[in-house]
């Protein structure tokens, strides 16, 4: 362990948790200046912990942390309303945004893909709410996922076959189920010579690949200018001659551009989508298609020809798992439907 890392561990309060572990301790998450994340104030030890995925400050109801197995309360950290509000204002400002009574709900992006969402009273009846989403700081691979039991339900070999066949993939699951982590591992398994171009609202993918490029959307400034959305980035990415085109998460009209691109010979593409189960995926795609001005029949026909396989991930007390694989087909009404295959 380097002396710098040792200081981080000591200051973060991680030493008791890391004691006795074989080999070097995990890398500690840094702040915006590459040092201990002091900008997060009393929450800094939780941010520095590499296993933390989410931090929730629920006003007077306290602080909660999720390290991958569900949220648990952190009674050791206490913040009153004044302190919590000041912290929310500071973090949002670091992300170039502003939160006050006129704009009481705001989303901001910080360094290294960290996302901060704040809600102020009276919109929140329990005091200032702060949600911090922390991306992985290491690289997920199929090997590391297998060691965690991710492939207990669906075998790893099924995923590796899809990567070799350059199938267009859609990774689905609820929020926090590990869609981004799984997609990162899939892309890391691609052939080294393949050029991968990823488009994300916030750069969260951590891909261990020599020819991986990432484009990140840009929020408008305080004057409302300078926005670069996902739909435009998809069009720009197509000009970069990608072997694999990836949309980190489909949330709106960019679905139209993604389906159009994958229908023009771009094999090996991928994306993620929020859905509670395989059965809910068609309805989610139809809803996003409506935002893009697409009819249900148009969404169905383009999806069937563009996306070969759906991989659904779940989370329980035992951890995250690849729970099922499905393929799309058209039902008798020309509507999108899905058929489980594994």
PDB file of N, CA and C in Angstrom, residues 178-258:
ATOM      1  N   UNK A 178     -27.248  -3.324 -11.155  1.00  0.00           N
ATOM      2  CA  UNK A 178     -25.957  -3.676 -11.741  1.00  0.00           C
ATOM      3  C   UNK A 178     -25.939  -3.709 -13.249  1.00  0.00           C
ATOM      4  N   UNK A 179     -26.845  -2.985 -13.901  1.00  0.00           N
ATOM      5  CA  UNK A 179     -26.874  -2.980 -15.371  1.00  0.00           C
ATOM      6  C   UNK A 179     -25.583  -2.414 -15.946  1.00  0.00           C
ATOM      7  N   UNK A 180     -25.130  -1.281 -15.405  1.00  0.00           N
ATOM      8  CA  UNK A 180     -23.922  -0.648 -15.920  1.00  0.00           C
ATOM      9  C   UNK A 180     -22.698  -1.510 -15.675  1.00  0.00           C
ATOM     10  N   UNK A 181     -22.621  -2.115 -14.503  1.00  0.00           N
ATOM     11  CA  UNK A 181     -21.492  -2.997 -14.197  1.00  0.00           C
ATOM     12  C   UNK A 181     -21.452  -4.177 -15.154  1.00  0.00           C
ATOM     13  N   UNK A 182     -22.595  -4.792 -15.403  1.00  0.00           N
ATOM     14  CA  UNK A 182     -22.658  -5.942 -16.300  1.00  0.00           C
ATOM     15  C   UNK A 182     -22.299  -5.539 -17.723  1.00  0.00           C
ATOM     16  N   UNK A 183     -22.822  -4.404 -18.183  1.00  0.00           N
ATOM     17  CA  UNK A 183     -22.499  -3.954 -19.530  1.00  0.00           C
ATOM     18  C   UNK A 183     -21.006  -3.657 -19.655  1.00  0.00           C
ATOM     19  N   UNK A 184     -20.395  -3.087 -18.625  1.00  0.00           N
ATOM     20  CA  UNK A 184     -18.957  -2.839 -18.646  1.00  0.00           C
ATOM     21  C   UNK A 184     -18.180  -4.135 -18.822  1.00  0.00           C
ATOM     22  N   UNK A 185     -18.591  -5.181 -18.111  1.00  0.00           N
ATOM     23  CA  UNK A 185     -17.913  -6.471 -18.218  1.00  0.00           C
ATOM     24  C   UNK A 185     -18.091  -7.073 -19.598  1.00  0.00           C
ATOM     25  N   UNK A 186     -19.280  -6.939 -20.177  1.00  0.00           N
ATOM     26  CA  UNK A 186     -19.536  -7.455 -21.524  1.00  0.00           C
ATOM     27  C   UNK A 186     -18.624  -6.774 -22.532  1.00  0.00           C
ATOM     28  N   UNK A 187     -18.534  -5.453 -22.462  1.00  0.00           N
ATOM     29  CA  UNK A 187     -17.708  -4.716 -23.414  1.00  0.00           C
ATOM     30  C   UNK A 187     -16.223  -5.016 -23.217  1.00  0.00           C
ATOM     31  N   UNK A 188     -15.826  -5.262 -21.978  1.00  0.00           N
ATOM     32  CA  UNK A 188     -14.424  -5.607 -21.721  1.00  0.00           C
ATOM     33  C   UNK A 188     -14.041  -6.933 -22.355  1.00  0.00           C
ATOM     34  N   UNK A 189     -15.045  -7.781 -22.627  1.00  0.00           N
ATOM     35  CA  UNK A 189     -14.775  -9.092 -23.226  1.00  0.00           C
ATOM     36  C   UNK A 189     -14.740  -9.043 -24.751  1.00  0.00           C
ATOM     37  N   UNK A 190     -14.993  -7.875 -25.351  1.00  0.00           N
ATOM     38  CA  UNK A 190     -14.966  -7.759 -26.811  1.00  0.00           C
ATOM     39  C   UNK A 190     -13.538  -7.891 -27.336  1.00  0.00           C
ATOM     40  N   UNK A 191     -13.400  -8.239 -28.599  1.00  0.00           N
ATOM     41  CA  UNK A 191     -12.078  -8.370 -29.218  1.00  0.00           C
ATOM     42  C   UNK A 191     -11.315  -7.054 -29.120  1.00  0.00           C
ATOM     43  N   UNK A 192     -10.012  -7.091 -28.824  1.00  0.00           N
ATOM     44  CA  UNK A 192      -9.235  -5.861 -28.633  1.00  0.00           C
ATOM     45  C   UNK A 192      -9.239  -4.933 -29.848  1.00  0.00           C
ATOM     46  N   UNK A 193      -9.358  -5.474 -31.056  1.00  0.00           N
ATOM     47  CA  UNK A 193      -9.301  -4.642 -32.259  1.00  0.00           C
ATOM     48  C   UNK A 193     -10.604  -3.907 -32.531  1.00  0.00           C
ATOM     49  N   UNK A 194     -11.684  -4.255 -31.832  1.00  0.00           N
ATOM     50  CA  UNK A 194     -12.972  -3.632 -32.088  1.00  0.00           C
ATOM     51  C   UNK A 194     -13.032  -2.238 -31.476  1.00  0.00           C
ATOM     52  N   UNK A 195     -13.537  -1.298 -32.243  1.00  0.00           N
ATOM     53  CA  UNK A 195     -13.664   0.092 -31.797  1.00  0.00           C
ATOM     54  C   UNK A 195     -15.035   0.278 -31.152  1.00  0.00           C
ATOM     55  N   UNK A 196     -15.035   0.579 -29.856  1.00  0.00           N
ATOM     56  CA  UNK A 196     -16.267   0.729 -29.094  1.00  0.00           C
ATOM     57  C   UNK A 196     -16.485   2.207 -28.803  1.00  0.00           C
ATOM     58  N   UNK A 197     -17.645   2.722 -29.183  1.00  0.00           N
ATOM     59  CA  UNK A 197     -18.003   4.112 -28.881  1.00  0.00           C
ATOM     60  C   UNK A 197     -19.253   4.085 -28.007  1.00  0.00           C
ATOM     61  N   UNK A 198     -19.140   4.643 -26.806  1.00  0.00           N
ATOM     62  CA  UNK A 198     -20.248   4.644 -25.847  1.00  0.00           C
ATOM     63  C   UNK A 198     -20.769   6.057 -25.648  1.00  0.00           C
ATOM     64  N   UNK A 199     -22.092   6.182 -25.551  1.00  0.00           N
ATOM     65  CA  UNK A 199     -22.750   7.455 -25.292  1.00  0.00           C
ATOM     66  C   UNK A 199     -23.478   7.332 -23.965  1.00  0.00           C
ATOM     67  N   UNK A 200     -23.210   8.278 -23.051  1.00  0.00           N
ATOM     68  CA  UNK A 200     -23.832   8.227 -21.735  1.00  0.00           C
ATOM     69  C   UNK A 200     -24.264   9.607 -21.279  1.00  0.00           C
ATOM     70  N   UNK A 201     -25.321   9.647 -20.510  1.00  0.00           N
ATOM     71  CA  UNK A 201     -25.706  10.907 -19.879  1.00  0.00           C
ATOM     72  C   UNK A 201     -24.667  11.310 -18.847  1.00  0.00           C
ATOM     73  N   UNK A 202     -24.197  10.334 -18.074  1.00  0.00           N
ATOM     74  CA  UNK A 202     -23.084  10.508 -17.149  1.00  0.00           C
ATOM     75  C   UNK A 202     -22.131   9.340 -17.371  1.00  0.00           C
ATOM     76  N   UNK A 203     -20.856   9.629 -17.537  1.00  0.00           N
ATOM     77  CA  UNK A 203     -19.879   8.582 -17.848  1.00  0.00           C
ATOM     78  C   UNK A 203     -19.716   7.650 -16.651  1.00  0.00           C
ATOM     79  N   UNK A 204     -20.400   6.501 -16.689  1.00  0.00           N
ATOM     80  CA  UNK A 204     -20.353   5.538 -15.593  1.00  0.00           C
ATOM     81  C   UNK A 204     -19.722   4.216 -16.000  1.00  0.00           C
ATOM     82  N   UNK A 205     -19.723   3.902 -17.290  1.00  0.00           N
ATOM     83  CA  UNK A 205     -19.139   2.645 -17.727  1.00  0.00           C
ATOM     84  C   UNK A 205     -17.645   2.623 -17.426  1.00  0.00           C
ATOM     85  N   UNK A 206     -17.161   1.507 -16.913  1.00  0.00           N
ATOM     86  CA  UNK A 206     -15.740   1.308 -16.657  1.00  0.00           C
ATOM     87  C   UNK A 206     -15.315   0.096 -17.474  1.00  0.00           C
ATOM     88  N   UNK A 207     -14.773   0.353 -18.654  1.00  0.00           N
ATOM     89  CA  UNK A 207     -14.513  -0.709 -19.623  1.00  0.00           C
ATOM     90  C   UNK A 207     -13.012  -0.923 -19.771  1.00  0.00           C
ATOM     91  N   UNK A 208     -12.582  -2.153 -19.551  1.00  0.00           N
ATOM     92  CA  UNK A 208     -11.177  -2.517 -19.680  1.00  0.00           C
ATOM     93  C   UNK A 208     -10.947  -3.006 -21.109  1.00  0.00           C
ATOM     94  N   UNK A 209     -10.700  -2.054 -22.011  1.00  0.00           N
ATOM     95  CA  UNK A 209     -10.569  -2.371 -23.433  1.00  0.00           C
ATOM     96  C   UNK A 209      -9.671  -1.316 -24.077  1.00  0.00           C
ATOM     97  N   UNK A 210      -8.756  -1.726 -24.976  1.00  0.00           N
ATOM     98  CA  UNK A 210      -7.791  -0.773 -25.535  1.00  0.00           C
ATOM     99  C   UNK A 210      -8.371   0.213 -26.540  1.00  0.00           C
ATOM    100  N   UNK A 211      -9.571  -0.056 -27.078  1.00  0.00           N
ATOM    101  CA  UNK A 211     -10.120   0.818 -28.121  1.00  0.00           C
ATOM    102  C   UNK A 211     -11.534   1.249 -27.730  1.00  0.00           C
ATOM    103  N   UNK A 212     -11.638   1.771 -26.511  1.00  0.00           N
ATOM    104  CA  UNK A 212     -12.921   2.198 -25.964  1.00  0.00           C
ATOM    105  C   UNK A 212     -12.965   3.717 -25.889  1.00  0.00           C
ATOM    106  N   UNK A 213     -14.021   4.308 -26.442  1.00  0.00           N
ATOM    107  CA  UNK A 213     -14.205   5.757 -26.446  1.00  0.00           C
ATOM    108  C   UNK A 213     -15.536   6.097 -25.785  1.00  0.00           C
ATOM    109  N   UNK A 214     -15.575   7.198 -25.060  1.00  0.00           N
ATOM    110  CA  UNK A 214     -16.783   7.573 -24.331  1.00  0.00           C
ATOM    111  C   UNK A 214     -17.172   9.010 -24.649  1.00  0.00           C
ATOM    112  N   UNK A 215     -18.445   9.207 -24.995  1.00  0.00           N
ATOM    113  CA  UNK A 215     -19.011  10.535 -25.191  1.00  0.00           C
ATOM    114  C   UNK A 215     -20.032  10.781 -24.088  1.00  0.00           C
ATOM    115  N   UNK A 216     -19.948  11.947 -23.453  1.00  0.00           N
ATOM    116  CA  UNK A 216     -20.816  12.255 -22.320  1.00  0.00           C
ATOM    117  C   UNK A 216     -21.689  13.465 -22.642  1.00  0.00           C
ATOM    118  N   UNK A 217     -22.977  13.336 -22.364  1.00  0.00           N
ATOM    119  CA  UNK A 217     -23.898  14.437 -22.587  1.00  0.00           C
ATOM    120  C   UNK A 217     -23.542  15.621 -21.684  1.00  0.00           C
ATOM    121  N   UNK A 218     -23.933  16.801 -22.135  1.00  0.00           N
ATOM    122  CA  UNK A 218     -23.647  18.001 -21.354  1.00  0.00           C
ATOM    123  C   UNK A 218     -24.945  18.709 -21.004  1.00  0.00           C
ATOM    124  N   UNK A 219     -25.075  19.071 -19.734  1.00  0.00           N
ATOM    125  CA  UNK A 219     -26.245  19.795 -19.272  1.00  0.00           C
ATOM    126  C   UNK A 219     -26.150  21.260 -19.677  1.00  0.00           C
ATOM    127  N   UNK A 220     -27.278  21.953 -19.813  1.00  0.00           N
ATOM    128  CA  UNK A 220     -27.217  23.385 -20.118  1.00  0.00           C
ATOM    129  C   UNK A 220     -26.638  24.164 -18.946  1.00  0.00           C
ATOM    130  N   UNK A 221     -26.041  25.314 -19.249  1.00  0.00           N
ATOM    131  CA  UNK A 221     -25.516  26.155 -18.180  1.00  0.00           C
ATOM    132  C   UNK A 221     -26.648  26.943 -17.520  1.00  0.00           C
ATOM    133  N   UNK A 222     -26.289  27.846 -16.625  1.00  0.00           N
ATOM    134  CA  UNK A 222     -27.314  28.588 -15.886  1.00  0.00           C
ATOM    135  C   UNK A 222     -28.180  29.441 -16.796  1.00  0.00           C
ATOM    136  N   UNK A 223     -27.642  29.803 -17.975  1.00  0.00           N
ATOM    137  CA  UNK A 223     -28.424  30.579 -18.938  1.00  0.00           C
ATOM    138  C   UNK A 223     -29.257  29.703 -19.854  1.00  0.00           C
ATOM    139  N   UNK A 224     -29.163  28.372 -19.675  1.00  0.00           N
ATOM    140  CA  UNK A 224     -29.934  27.455 -20.497  1.00  0.00           C
ATOM    141  C   UNK A 224     -29.308  27.140 -21.837  1.00  0.00           C
ATOM    142  N   UNK A 225     -28.029  27.492 -22.033  1.00  0.00           N
ATOM    143  CA  UNK A 225     -27.355  27.258 -23.311  1.00  0.00           C
ATOM    144  C   UNK A 225     -26.295  26.168 -23.164  1.00  0.00           C
ATOM    145  N   UNK A 226     -25.867  25.625 -24.296  1.00  0.00           N
ATOM    146  CA  UNK A 226     -24.752  24.688 -24.319  1.00  0.00           C
ATOM    147  C   UNK A 226     -25.101  23.230 -24.117  1.00  0.00           C
ATOM    148  N   UNK A 227     -26.383  22.894 -24.108  1.00  0.00           N
ATOM    149  CA  UNK A 227     -26.766  21.509 -23.879  1.00  0.00           C
ATOM    150  C   UNK A 227     -26.407  20.632 -25.089  1.00  0.00           C
ATOM    151  N   UNK A 228     -25.860  19.454 -24.814  1.00  0.00           N
ATOM    152  CA  UNK A 228     -25.602  18.444 -25.837  1.00  0.00           C
ATOM    153  C   UNK A 228     -26.257  17.157 -25.348  1.00  0.00           C
ATOM    154  N   UNK A 229     -27.351  16.759 -25.970  1.00  0.00           N
ATOM    155  CA  UNK A 229     -28.131  15.626 -25.504  1.00  0.00           C
ATOM    156  C   UNK A 229     -27.694  14.301 -26.095  1.00  0.00           C
ATOM    157  N   UNK A 230     -28.291  13.227 -25.566  1.00  0.00           N
ATOM    158  CA  UNK A 230     -27.932  11.881 -26.014  1.00  0.00           C
ATOM    159  C   UNK A 230     -28.289  11.653 -27.482  1.00  0.00           C
ATOM    160  N   UNK A 231     -29.433  12.174 -27.915  1.00  0.00           N
ATOM    161  CA  UNK A 231     -29.837  11.956 -29.297  1.00  0.00           C
ATOM    162  C   UNK A 231     -28.799  12.501 -30.268  1.00  0.00           C
ATOM    163  N   UNK A 232     -28.272  13.685 -29.988  1.00  0.00           N
ATOM    164  CA  UNK A 232     -27.232  14.247 -30.868  1.00  0.00           C
ATOM    165  C   UNK A 232     -25.954  13.428 -30.795  1.00  0.00           C
ATOM    166  N   UNK A 233     -25.587  12.973 -29.594  1.00  0.00           N
ATOM    167  CA  UNK A 233     -24.354  12.200 -29.454  1.00  0.00           C
ATOM    168  C   UNK A 233     -24.425  10.880 -30.212  1.00  0.00           C
ATOM    169  N   UNK A 234     -25.606  10.273 -30.283  1.00  0.00           N
ATOM    170  CA  UNK A 234     -25.745   9.049 -31.085  1.00  0.00           C
ATOM    171  C   UNK A 234     -25.415   9.355 -32.541  1.00  0.00           C
ATOM    172  N   UNK A 235     -25.923  10.456 -33.054  1.00  0.00           N
ATOM    173  CA  UNK A 235     -25.623  10.827 -34.440  1.00  0.00           C
ATOM    174  C   UNK A 235     -24.138  11.107 -34.639  1.00  0.00           C
ATOM    175  N   UNK A 236     -23.513  11.778 -33.669  1.00  0.00           N
ATOM    176  CA  UNK A 236     -22.081  12.051 -33.777  1.00  0.00           C
ATOM    177  C   UNK A 236     -21.272  10.759 -33.733  1.00  0.00           C
ATOM    178  N   UNK A 237     -21.672   9.829 -32.860  1.00  0.00           N
ATOM    179  CA  UNK A 237     -20.939   8.573 -32.726  1.00  0.00           C
ATOM    180  C   UNK A 237     -20.957   7.767 -34.021  1.00  0.00           C
ATOM    181  N   UNK A 238     -22.055   7.843 -34.752  1.00  0.00           N
ATOM    182  CA  UNK A 238     -22.147   7.092 -36.012  1.00  0.00           C
ATOM    183  C   UNK A 238     -21.124   7.576 -37.026  1.00  0.00           C
ATOM    184  N   UNK A 239     -20.634   8.807 -36.883  1.00  0.00           N
ATOM    185  CA  UNK A 239     -19.624   9.343 -37.792  1.00  0.00           C
ATOM    186  C   UNK A 239     -18.212   8.925 -37.397  1.00  0.00           C
ATOM    187  N   UNK A 240     -18.093   8.220 -36.275  1.00  0.00           N
ATOM    188  CA  UNK A 240     -16.777   7.827 -35.772  1.00  0.00           C
ATOM    189  C   UNK A 240     -16.420   6.386 -36.126  1.00  0.00           C
ATOM    190  N   UNK A 241     -17.211   5.757 -36.971  1.00  0.00           N
ATOM    191  CA  UNK A 241     -17.017   4.388 -37.461  1.00  0.00           C
ATOM    192  C   UNK A 241     -16.838   3.388 -36.310  1.00  0.00           C
ATOM    193  N   UNK A 242     -17.859   3.292 -35.470  1.00  0.00           N
ATOM    194  CA  UNK A 242     -17.760   2.327 -34.369  1.00  0.00           C
ATOM    195  C   UNK A 242     -17.992   0.894 -34.845  1.00  0.00           C
ATOM    196  N   UNK A 243     -17.250  -0.044 -34.258  1.00  0.00           N
ATOM    197  CA  UNK A 243     -17.560  -1.459 -34.452  1.00  0.00           C
ATOM    198  C   UNK A 243     -18.666  -1.897 -33.497  1.00  0.00           C
ATOM    199  N   UNK A 244     -18.717  -1.251 -32.355  1.00  0.00           N
ATOM    200  CA  UNK A 244     -19.791  -1.485 -31.384  1.00  0.00           C
ATOM    201  C   UNK A 244     -20.281  -0.122 -30.891  1.00  0.00           C
ATOM    202  N   UNK A 245     -21.564   0.138 -31.066  1.00  0.00           N
ATOM    203  CA  UNK A 245     -22.167   1.382 -30.610  1.00  0.00           C
ATOM    204  C   UNK A 245     -22.967   1.095 -29.349  1.00  0.00           C
ATOM    205  N   UNK A 246     -22.722   1.874 -28.305  1.00  0.00           N
ATOM    206  CA  UNK A 246     -23.315   1.613 -26.993  1.00  0.00           C
ATOM    207  C   UNK A 246     -24.006   2.875 -26.485  1.00  0.00           C
ATOM    208  N   UNK A 247     -25.245   2.736 -26.033  1.00  0.00           N
ATOM    209  CA  UNK A 247     -25.932   3.815 -25.335  1.00  0.00           C
ATOM    210  C   UNK A 247     -26.079   3.375 -23.884  1.00  0.00           C
ATOM    211  N   UNK A 248     -25.408   4.091 -22.986  1.00  0.00           N
ATOM    212  CA  UNK A 248     -25.358   3.675 -21.588  1.00  0.00           C
ATOM    213  C   UNK A 248     -26.715   3.428 -20.989  1.00  0.00           C
ATOM    214  N   UNK A 249     -27.678   4.313 -21.280  1.00  0.00           N
ATOM    215  CA  UNK A 249     -29.033   4.087 -20.790  1.00  0.00           C
ATOM    216  C   UNK A 249     -30.023   4.810 -21.689  1.00  0.00           C
ATOM    217  N   UNK A 250     -31.015   4.079 -22.192  1.00  0.00           N
ATOM    218  CA  UNK A 250     -32.065   4.673 -23.016  1.00  0.00           C
ATOM    219  C   UNK A 250     -33.134   5.244 -22.094  1.00  0.00           C
ATOM    220  N   UNK A 251     -33.351   6.560 -22.193  1.00  0.00           N
ATOM    221  CA  UNK A 251     -34.327   7.208 -21.323  1.00  0.00           C
ATOM    222  C   UNK A 251     -35.380   7.995 -22.085  1.00  0.00           C
ATOM    223  N   UNK A 252     -35.153   8.237 -23.374  1.00  0.00           N
ATOM    224  CA  UNK A 252     -36.086   9.094 -24.101  1.00  0.00           C
ATOM    225  C   UNK A 252     -35.935   8.954 -25.592  1.00  0.00           C
ATOM    226  N   UNK A 253     -35.889  10.099 -26.280  1.00  0.00           N
ATOM    227  CA  UNK A 253     -35.926  10.106 -27.735  1.00  0.00           C
ATOM    228  C   UNK A 253     -34.697   9.487 -28.375  1.00  0.00           C
ATOM    229  N   UNK A 254     -33.599   9.308 -27.610  1.00  0.00           N
ATOM    230  CA  UNK A 254     -32.419   8.671 -28.193  1.00  0.00           C
ATOM    231  C   UNK A 254     -32.683   7.229 -28.605  1.00  0.00           C
ATOM    232  N   UNK A 255     -33.774   6.645 -28.109  1.00  0.00           N
ATOM    233  CA  UNK A 255     -34.126   5.286 -28.532  1.00  0.00           C
ATOM    234  C   UNK A 255     -34.300   5.221 -30.049  1.00  0.00           C
ATOM    235  N   UNK A 256     -34.898   6.251 -30.631  1.00  0.00           N
ATOM    236  CA  UNK A 256     -35.107   6.272 -32.075  1.00  0.00           C
ATOM    237  C   UNK A 256     -33.778   6.206 -32.818  1.00  0.00           C
ATOM    238  N   UNK A 257     -32.791   7.011 -32.372  1.00  0.00           N
ATOM    239  CA  UNK A 257     -31.487   7.011 -33.037  1.00  0.00           C
ATOM    240  C   UNK A 257     -30.764   5.684 -32.849  1.00  0.00           C
ATOM    241  N   UNK A 258     -30.882   5.106 -31.636  1.00  0.00           N
ATOM    242  CA  UNK A 258     -30.207   3.831 -31.393  1.00  0.00           C
ATOM    243  C   UNK A 258     -30.791   2.732 -32.271  1.00  0.00           C
TER     244      UNK A 258
END
